[in-house]
Coordinates of C-alpha atoms in Angstrom, one line a residue:
X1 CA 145.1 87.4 13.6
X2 CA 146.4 85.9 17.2
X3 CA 150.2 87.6 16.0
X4 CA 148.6 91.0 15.4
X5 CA 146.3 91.0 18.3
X6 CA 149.0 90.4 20.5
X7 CA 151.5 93.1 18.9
X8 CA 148.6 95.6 19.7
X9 CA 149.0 94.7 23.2
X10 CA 152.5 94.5 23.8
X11 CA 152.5 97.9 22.0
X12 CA 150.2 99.2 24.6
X13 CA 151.2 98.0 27.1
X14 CA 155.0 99.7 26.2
X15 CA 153.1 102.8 26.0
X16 CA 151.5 102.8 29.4
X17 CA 154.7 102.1 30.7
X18 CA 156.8 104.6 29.3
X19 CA 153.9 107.0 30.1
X20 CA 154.0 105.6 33.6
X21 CA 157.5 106.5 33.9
X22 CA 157.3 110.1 32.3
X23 CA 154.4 110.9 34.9
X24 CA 156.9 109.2 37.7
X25 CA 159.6 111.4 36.8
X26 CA 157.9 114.3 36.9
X27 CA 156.5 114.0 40.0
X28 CA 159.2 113.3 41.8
X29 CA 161.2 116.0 39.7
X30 CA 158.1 118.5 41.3
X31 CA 159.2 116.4 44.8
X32 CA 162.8 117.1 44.7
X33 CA 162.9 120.1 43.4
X34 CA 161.0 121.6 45.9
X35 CA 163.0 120.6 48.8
X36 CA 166.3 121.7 46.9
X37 CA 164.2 124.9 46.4
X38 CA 163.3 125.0 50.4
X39 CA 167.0 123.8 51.6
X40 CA 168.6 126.5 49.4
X41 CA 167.2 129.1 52.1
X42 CA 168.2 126.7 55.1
X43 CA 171.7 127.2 54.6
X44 CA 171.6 131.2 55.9
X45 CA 170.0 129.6 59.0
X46 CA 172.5 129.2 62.5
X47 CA 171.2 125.3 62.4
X48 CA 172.5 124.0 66.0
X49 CA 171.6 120.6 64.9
X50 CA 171.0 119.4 61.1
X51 CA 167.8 117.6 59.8
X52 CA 169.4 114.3 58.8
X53 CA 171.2 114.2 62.6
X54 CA 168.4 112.4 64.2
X55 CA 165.1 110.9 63.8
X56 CA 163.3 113.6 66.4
X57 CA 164.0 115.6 69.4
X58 CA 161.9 116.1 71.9
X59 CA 162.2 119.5 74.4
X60 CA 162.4 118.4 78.1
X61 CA 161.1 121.9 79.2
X62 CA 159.2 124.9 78.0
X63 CA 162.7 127.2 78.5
X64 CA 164.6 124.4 80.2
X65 CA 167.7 123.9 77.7
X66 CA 167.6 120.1 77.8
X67 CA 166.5 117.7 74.8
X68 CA 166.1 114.1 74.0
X69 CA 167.0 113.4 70.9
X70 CA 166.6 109.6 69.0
X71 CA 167.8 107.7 66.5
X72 CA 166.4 104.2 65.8
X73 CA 166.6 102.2 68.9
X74 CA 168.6 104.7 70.8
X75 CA 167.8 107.9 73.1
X76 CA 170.3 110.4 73.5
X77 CA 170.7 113.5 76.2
X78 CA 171.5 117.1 74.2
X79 CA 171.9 120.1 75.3
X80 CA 171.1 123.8 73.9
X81 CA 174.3 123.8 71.8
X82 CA 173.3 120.5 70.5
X83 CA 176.7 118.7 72.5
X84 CA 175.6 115.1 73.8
X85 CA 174.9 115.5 77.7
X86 CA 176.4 112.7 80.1
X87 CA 173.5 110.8 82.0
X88 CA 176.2 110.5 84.8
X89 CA 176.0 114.3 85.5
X90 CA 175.4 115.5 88.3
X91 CA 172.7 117.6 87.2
X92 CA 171.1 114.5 85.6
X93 CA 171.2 112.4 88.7
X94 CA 169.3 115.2 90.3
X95 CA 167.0 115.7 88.0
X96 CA 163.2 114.7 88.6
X97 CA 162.6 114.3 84.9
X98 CA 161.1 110.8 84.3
X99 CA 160.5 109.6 80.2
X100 CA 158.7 106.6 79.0
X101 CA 160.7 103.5 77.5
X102 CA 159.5 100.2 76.1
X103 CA 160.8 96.9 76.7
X104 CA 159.2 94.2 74.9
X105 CA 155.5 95.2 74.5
X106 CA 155.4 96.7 77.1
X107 CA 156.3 100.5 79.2
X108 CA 157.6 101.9 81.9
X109 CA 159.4 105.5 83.1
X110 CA 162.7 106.0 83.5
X111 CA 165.2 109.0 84.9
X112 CA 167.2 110.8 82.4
X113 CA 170.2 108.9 84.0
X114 CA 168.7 105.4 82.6
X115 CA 167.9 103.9 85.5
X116 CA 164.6 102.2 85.6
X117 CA 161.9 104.6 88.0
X118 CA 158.7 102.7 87.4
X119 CA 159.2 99.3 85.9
X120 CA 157.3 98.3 82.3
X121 CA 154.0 96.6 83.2
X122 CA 151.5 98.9 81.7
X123 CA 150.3 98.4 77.6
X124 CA 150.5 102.3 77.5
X125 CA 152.0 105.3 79.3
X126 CA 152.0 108.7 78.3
X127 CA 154.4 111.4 79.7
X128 CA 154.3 113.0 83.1
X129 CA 152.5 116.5 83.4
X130 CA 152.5 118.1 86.8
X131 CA 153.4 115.1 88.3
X132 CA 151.2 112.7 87.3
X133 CA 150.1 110.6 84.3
X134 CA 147.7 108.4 82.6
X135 CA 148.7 105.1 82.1
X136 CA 146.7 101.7 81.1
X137 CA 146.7 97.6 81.4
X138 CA 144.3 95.1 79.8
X139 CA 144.6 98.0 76.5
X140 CA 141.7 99.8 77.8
X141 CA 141.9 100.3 81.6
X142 CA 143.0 103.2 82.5
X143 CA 144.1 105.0 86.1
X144 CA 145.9 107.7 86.9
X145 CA 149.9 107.5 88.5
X146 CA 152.3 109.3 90.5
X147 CA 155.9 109.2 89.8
X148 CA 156.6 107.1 92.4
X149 CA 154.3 104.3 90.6
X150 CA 151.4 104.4 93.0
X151 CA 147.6 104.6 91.5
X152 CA 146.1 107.8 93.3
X153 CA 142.9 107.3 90.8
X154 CA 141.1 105.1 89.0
X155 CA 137.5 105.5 87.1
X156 CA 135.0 103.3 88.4
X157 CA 133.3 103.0 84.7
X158 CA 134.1 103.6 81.1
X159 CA 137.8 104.2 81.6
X160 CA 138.6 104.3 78.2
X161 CA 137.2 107.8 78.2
X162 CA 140.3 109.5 81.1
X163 CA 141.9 112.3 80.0
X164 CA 144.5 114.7 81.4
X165 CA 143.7 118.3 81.0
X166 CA 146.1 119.9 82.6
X167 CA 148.8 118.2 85.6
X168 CA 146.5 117.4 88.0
X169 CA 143.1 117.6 86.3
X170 CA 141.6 114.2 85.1
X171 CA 138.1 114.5 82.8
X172 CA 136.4 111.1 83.4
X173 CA 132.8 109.5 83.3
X174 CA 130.9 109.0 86.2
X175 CA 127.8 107.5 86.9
X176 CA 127.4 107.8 83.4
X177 CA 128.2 112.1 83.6
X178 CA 131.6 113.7 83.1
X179 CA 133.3 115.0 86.0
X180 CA 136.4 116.3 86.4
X181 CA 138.7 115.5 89.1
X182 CA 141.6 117.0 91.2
X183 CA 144.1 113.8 92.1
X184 CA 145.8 115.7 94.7
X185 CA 142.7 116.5 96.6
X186 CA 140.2 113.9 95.5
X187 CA 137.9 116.6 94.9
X188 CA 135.2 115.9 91.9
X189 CA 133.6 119.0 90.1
X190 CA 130.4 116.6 88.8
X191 CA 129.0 119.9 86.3
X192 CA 130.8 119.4 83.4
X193 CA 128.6 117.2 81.4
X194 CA 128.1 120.1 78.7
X195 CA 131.8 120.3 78.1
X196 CA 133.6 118.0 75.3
X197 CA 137.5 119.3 74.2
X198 CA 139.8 121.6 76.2
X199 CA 142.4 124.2 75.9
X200 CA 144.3 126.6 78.2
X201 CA 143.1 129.8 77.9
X202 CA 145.5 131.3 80.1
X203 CA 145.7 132.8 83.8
X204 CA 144.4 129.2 85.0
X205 CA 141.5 129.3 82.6
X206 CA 139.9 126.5 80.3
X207 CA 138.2 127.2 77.2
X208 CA 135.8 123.7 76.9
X209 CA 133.6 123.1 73.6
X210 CA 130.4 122.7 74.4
X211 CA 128.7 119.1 73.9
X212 CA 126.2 120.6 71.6
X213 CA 126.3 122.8 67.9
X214 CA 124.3 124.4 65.3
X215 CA 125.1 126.4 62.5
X216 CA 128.2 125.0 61.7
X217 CA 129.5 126.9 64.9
X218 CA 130.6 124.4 67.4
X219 CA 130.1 126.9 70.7
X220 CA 132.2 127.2 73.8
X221 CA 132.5 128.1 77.4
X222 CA 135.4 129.6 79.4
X223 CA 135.9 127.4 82.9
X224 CA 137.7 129.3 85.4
X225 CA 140.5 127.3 87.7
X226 CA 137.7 125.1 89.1
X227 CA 135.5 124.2 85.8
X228 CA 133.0 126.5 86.8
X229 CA 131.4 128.4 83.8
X230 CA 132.5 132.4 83.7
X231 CA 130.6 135.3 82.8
X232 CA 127.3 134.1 83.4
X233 CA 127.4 131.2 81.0
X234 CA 128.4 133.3 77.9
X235 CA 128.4 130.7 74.5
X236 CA 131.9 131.6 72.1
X237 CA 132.5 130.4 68.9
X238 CA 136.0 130.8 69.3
X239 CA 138.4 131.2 72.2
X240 CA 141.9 131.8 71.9
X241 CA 144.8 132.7 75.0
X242 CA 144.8 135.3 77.5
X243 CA 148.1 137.2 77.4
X244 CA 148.5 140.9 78.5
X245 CA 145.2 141.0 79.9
X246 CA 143.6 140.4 76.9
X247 CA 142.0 136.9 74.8
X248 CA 140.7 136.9 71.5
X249 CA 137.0 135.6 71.4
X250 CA 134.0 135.1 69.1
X251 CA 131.3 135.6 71.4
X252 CA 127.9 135.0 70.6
X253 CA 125.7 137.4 72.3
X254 CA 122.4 136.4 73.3
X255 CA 122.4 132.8 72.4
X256 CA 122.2 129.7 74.7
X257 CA 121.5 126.0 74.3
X258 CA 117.9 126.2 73.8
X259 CA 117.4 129.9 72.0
X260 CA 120.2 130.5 69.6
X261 CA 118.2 131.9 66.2
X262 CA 119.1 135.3 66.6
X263 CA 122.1 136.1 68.1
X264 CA 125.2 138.8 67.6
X265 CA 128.8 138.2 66.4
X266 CA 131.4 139.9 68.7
X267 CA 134.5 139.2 67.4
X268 CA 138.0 140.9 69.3
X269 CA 140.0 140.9 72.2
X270 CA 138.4 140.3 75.8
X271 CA 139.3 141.2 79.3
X272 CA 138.7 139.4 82.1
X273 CA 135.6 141.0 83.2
X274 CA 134.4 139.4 79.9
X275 CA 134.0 142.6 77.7
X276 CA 135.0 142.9 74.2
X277 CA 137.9 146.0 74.6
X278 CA 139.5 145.5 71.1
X279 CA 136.9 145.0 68.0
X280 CA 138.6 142.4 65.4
X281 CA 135.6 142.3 63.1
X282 CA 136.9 140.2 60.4
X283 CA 139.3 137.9 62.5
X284 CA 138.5 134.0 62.2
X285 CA 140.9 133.6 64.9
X286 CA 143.3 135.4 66.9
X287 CA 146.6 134.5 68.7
X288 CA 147.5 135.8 72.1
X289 CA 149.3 139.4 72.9
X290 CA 152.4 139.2 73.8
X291 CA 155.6 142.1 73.5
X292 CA 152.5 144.4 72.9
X293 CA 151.3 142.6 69.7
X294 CA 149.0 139.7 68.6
X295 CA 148.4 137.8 65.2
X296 CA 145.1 138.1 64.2
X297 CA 144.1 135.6 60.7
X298 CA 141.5 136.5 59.0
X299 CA 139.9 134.5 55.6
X300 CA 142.9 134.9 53.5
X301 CA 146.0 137.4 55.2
X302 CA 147.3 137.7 58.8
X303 CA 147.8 140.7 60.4
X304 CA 149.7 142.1 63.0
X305 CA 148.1 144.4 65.5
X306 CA 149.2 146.2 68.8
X307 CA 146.9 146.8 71.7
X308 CA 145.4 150.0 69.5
X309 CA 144.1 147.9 66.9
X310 CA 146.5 149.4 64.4
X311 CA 147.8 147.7 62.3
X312 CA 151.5 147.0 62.0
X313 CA 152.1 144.8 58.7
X314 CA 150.1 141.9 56.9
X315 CA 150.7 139.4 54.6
X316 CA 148.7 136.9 52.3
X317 CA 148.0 133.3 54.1
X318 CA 149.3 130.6 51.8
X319 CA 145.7 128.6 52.0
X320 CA 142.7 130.6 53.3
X321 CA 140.0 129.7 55.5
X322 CA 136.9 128.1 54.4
X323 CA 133.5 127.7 55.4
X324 CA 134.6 123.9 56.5
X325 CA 137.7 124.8 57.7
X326 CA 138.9 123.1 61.6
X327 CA 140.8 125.4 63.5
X328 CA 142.8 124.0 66.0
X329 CA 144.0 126.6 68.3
X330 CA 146.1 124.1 70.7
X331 CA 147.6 122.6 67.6
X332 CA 148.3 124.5 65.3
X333 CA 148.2 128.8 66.7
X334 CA 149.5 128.2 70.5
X335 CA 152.8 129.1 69.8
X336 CA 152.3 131.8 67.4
X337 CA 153.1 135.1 69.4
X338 CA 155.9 137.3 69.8
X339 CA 159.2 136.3 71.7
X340 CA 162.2 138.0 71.5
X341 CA 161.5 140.8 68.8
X342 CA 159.9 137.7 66.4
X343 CA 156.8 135.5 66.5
X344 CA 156.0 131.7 64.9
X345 CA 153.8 132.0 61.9
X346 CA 151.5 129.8 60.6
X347 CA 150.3 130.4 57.2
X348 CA 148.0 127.3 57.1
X349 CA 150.4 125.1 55.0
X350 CA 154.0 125.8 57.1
X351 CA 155.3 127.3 59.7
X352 CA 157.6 130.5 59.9
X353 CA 159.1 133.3 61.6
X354 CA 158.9 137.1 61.6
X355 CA 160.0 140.0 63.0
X356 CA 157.8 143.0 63.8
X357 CA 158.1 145.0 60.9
X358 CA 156.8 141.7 58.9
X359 CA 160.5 140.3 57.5
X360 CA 160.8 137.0 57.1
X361 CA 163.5 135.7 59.3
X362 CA 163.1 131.9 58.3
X363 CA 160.9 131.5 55.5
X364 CA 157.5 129.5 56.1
X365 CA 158.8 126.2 55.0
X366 CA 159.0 123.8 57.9
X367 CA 155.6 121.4 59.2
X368 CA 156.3 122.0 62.3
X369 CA 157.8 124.7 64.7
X370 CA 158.1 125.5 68.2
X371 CA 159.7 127.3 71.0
X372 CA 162.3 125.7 72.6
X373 CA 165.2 127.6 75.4
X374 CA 165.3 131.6 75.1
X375 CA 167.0 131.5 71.5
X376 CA 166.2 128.4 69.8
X377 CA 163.5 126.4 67.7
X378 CA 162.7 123.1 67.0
X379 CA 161.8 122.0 63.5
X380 CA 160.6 119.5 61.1
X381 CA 161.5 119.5 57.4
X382 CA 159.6 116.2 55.7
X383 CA 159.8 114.1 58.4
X384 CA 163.2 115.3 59.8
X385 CA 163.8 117.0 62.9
X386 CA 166.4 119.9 64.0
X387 CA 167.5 123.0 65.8
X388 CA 167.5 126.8 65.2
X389 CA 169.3 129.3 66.7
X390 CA 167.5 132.1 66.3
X391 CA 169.6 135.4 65.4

């Protein structure tokens, strides 16, 4: 009886092995298959650098053709022909670029010539905008820097909560409140305790979500250069870029904080007097004008529309919105607009890139995809990173 019993289970557990392995090997048939399928169409593509070449590269400039580009341990200079860049240039030597580096546990800046700017004493550093950046000691106390190492702020309280909006521009906690400060001019703007996230919006403006929601909509303001509410306080649902004049907006006419039961939908392109010009009824979310024509997604295509409102071409999205769904305009729509004849796509799963009559020039296979010199594109592929020429 013992024997038999234990035949049964050998026998099974045989079975859920070899089942195991069938459902194994078809998944990772699925897996590899689909990036042959995706690298088949890679090979048309003017690839300045391949995806296996290094870990990631990192652009050093919005149109600046300079690029740091790692492998393990090491850090290497590039430049927009993908050629390995002497720190002992004299253009490096000059250059006022400083980039984080950790020694031991801890980190510290460095010029693009190696040599050490501001030694590594601090548990975290983040990257340089405008000048300055956050940095923090004891894991949780953070301040504010210069590049010449010197501490121009520091929070009084809850410094956990610092956080760079934009060069300057530090949102912090005081007395309690969140203020927002300029580190140049020590000035505080203390009226900002119904702001949360931000974004540029363009033209020196700040889109902020509001610290409050209802309905599932999680309303907005738009801050001018000094964080003081525009247009009388007017709530958005949705606030994209300004370019050519014009930003796309939900804005929710007639509600406020306290009275938002009954309330209109606008939904299009605003000026900056504040007044819908261009009606996008069904849009969940439009990307800025630029070349004369915008991307505008709505619940399940994209379309492409000139300053007229007609439309040019449109295509189906690969995952439509939802009811739930988090749009990210920073993240994941920033850089989708028109540059050269072609704009950065984002069909909710990958990224790609069309021209104006809606061709596919690279197919919308990559994670990740962004502008980088006046021809070129970084990319990731599965955790690989490369460079586009773009023809």
């Amino acid at each position: 009886m013992k024997k038999s019993k234990t035949k049964i289970f050998i026998l099974f557990v045989v079975v859920l092995a070899v089942s195991v392995s069938v459902v194994a090997g078809i998944f990772f048939y699925s897996i590899t298959n689909s990036i042959l399928t995706d690298q088949k169409s890679f090979h048309s593509l003017d690839w300045i650098i391949q995806l296996n070449q290094y870990d990631r590269i990192e652009a050093l400039g919005a149109d600046q053709e300079l690029y740091i580009a790692y492998t393990g341990d090491e850090d290497f200079l590039i430049d927009g022909s993908g050629k390995r860049v002497a720190r002992s240039s004299d253009d490096i030597k000059n250059s006022h670029i400083l980039t984080v580096f950790t020694e031991g546990k801890k980190q510290g800046y460095k010029h693009l010539d190696g040599k050490v700017a501001i030694r590594a004493e601090f548990d975290e550093a983040y990257d340089f905008d405008g000048g300055y950046a956050k940095v923090s000691k004891k894991g949780t106390d953070y301040f504010v820097i210069d590049t010449n190492g010197r501490t121009v702020f520091t929070p009084e309280e809850d410094a956990s909560n610092l956080e760079q909006i934009d060069g300057k521009y530090f949102l912090f906690y005081r007395e309690q409140h969140r203020s927002v400060i300029n580190v140049e001019t020590g000035q505080i703007t203390e009226d900002v305790n119904l702001y949360d996230m931000f974004h540029h919006a363009g033209g020196g403006m700040v889109a902020a979500k509001a610290d409050f929601a209802w309905d599932n909509v999680d309303p907005m303001y738009l801050l001018d250069k000094n964080f003081r509410s525009m247009h009388s306080g007017q709530l958005y649902g949705q606030i994209g870029c300004f370019g050519q004049g014009l930003c796309y907006v939900q804005k929710l006419v007639g509600a406020t904080e306290e009275d938002h039961e009954d309330y209109q939908i606008e939904n299009g392109y605003m000026n900056h007097d504040g007044k819908v010009v261009l009606t996008t009824e069904k849009a969940i979310l439009g990307c800025k004008f630029a070349e004369g024509m915008a991307l505008v997604y709505e619940k399940s295509h994209i379309r492409c529309i000139d300053q007229s409102g007609k439309v040019h071409f449109s295509f189906k999205l690969a995952e439509a919105f939802n009811r739930d769904s988090d749009v990210n305009f920073e993240y994941n729509y920033a850089q989708c607009y028109f540059r050269n004849g072609k704009a950065i796509v984002y069909d909710r799963k990958h990224y790609g890139l069309v021209d104006k009559k809606g061709n596919w020039v690279i197919q919308p296979d990559f994670d990740e995809m962004t502008y980088a010199g006046t021809d070129k594109l970084l990319v990731e592929y599965k955790g690989m990173s490369g460079m586009i020429r773009v023809k």
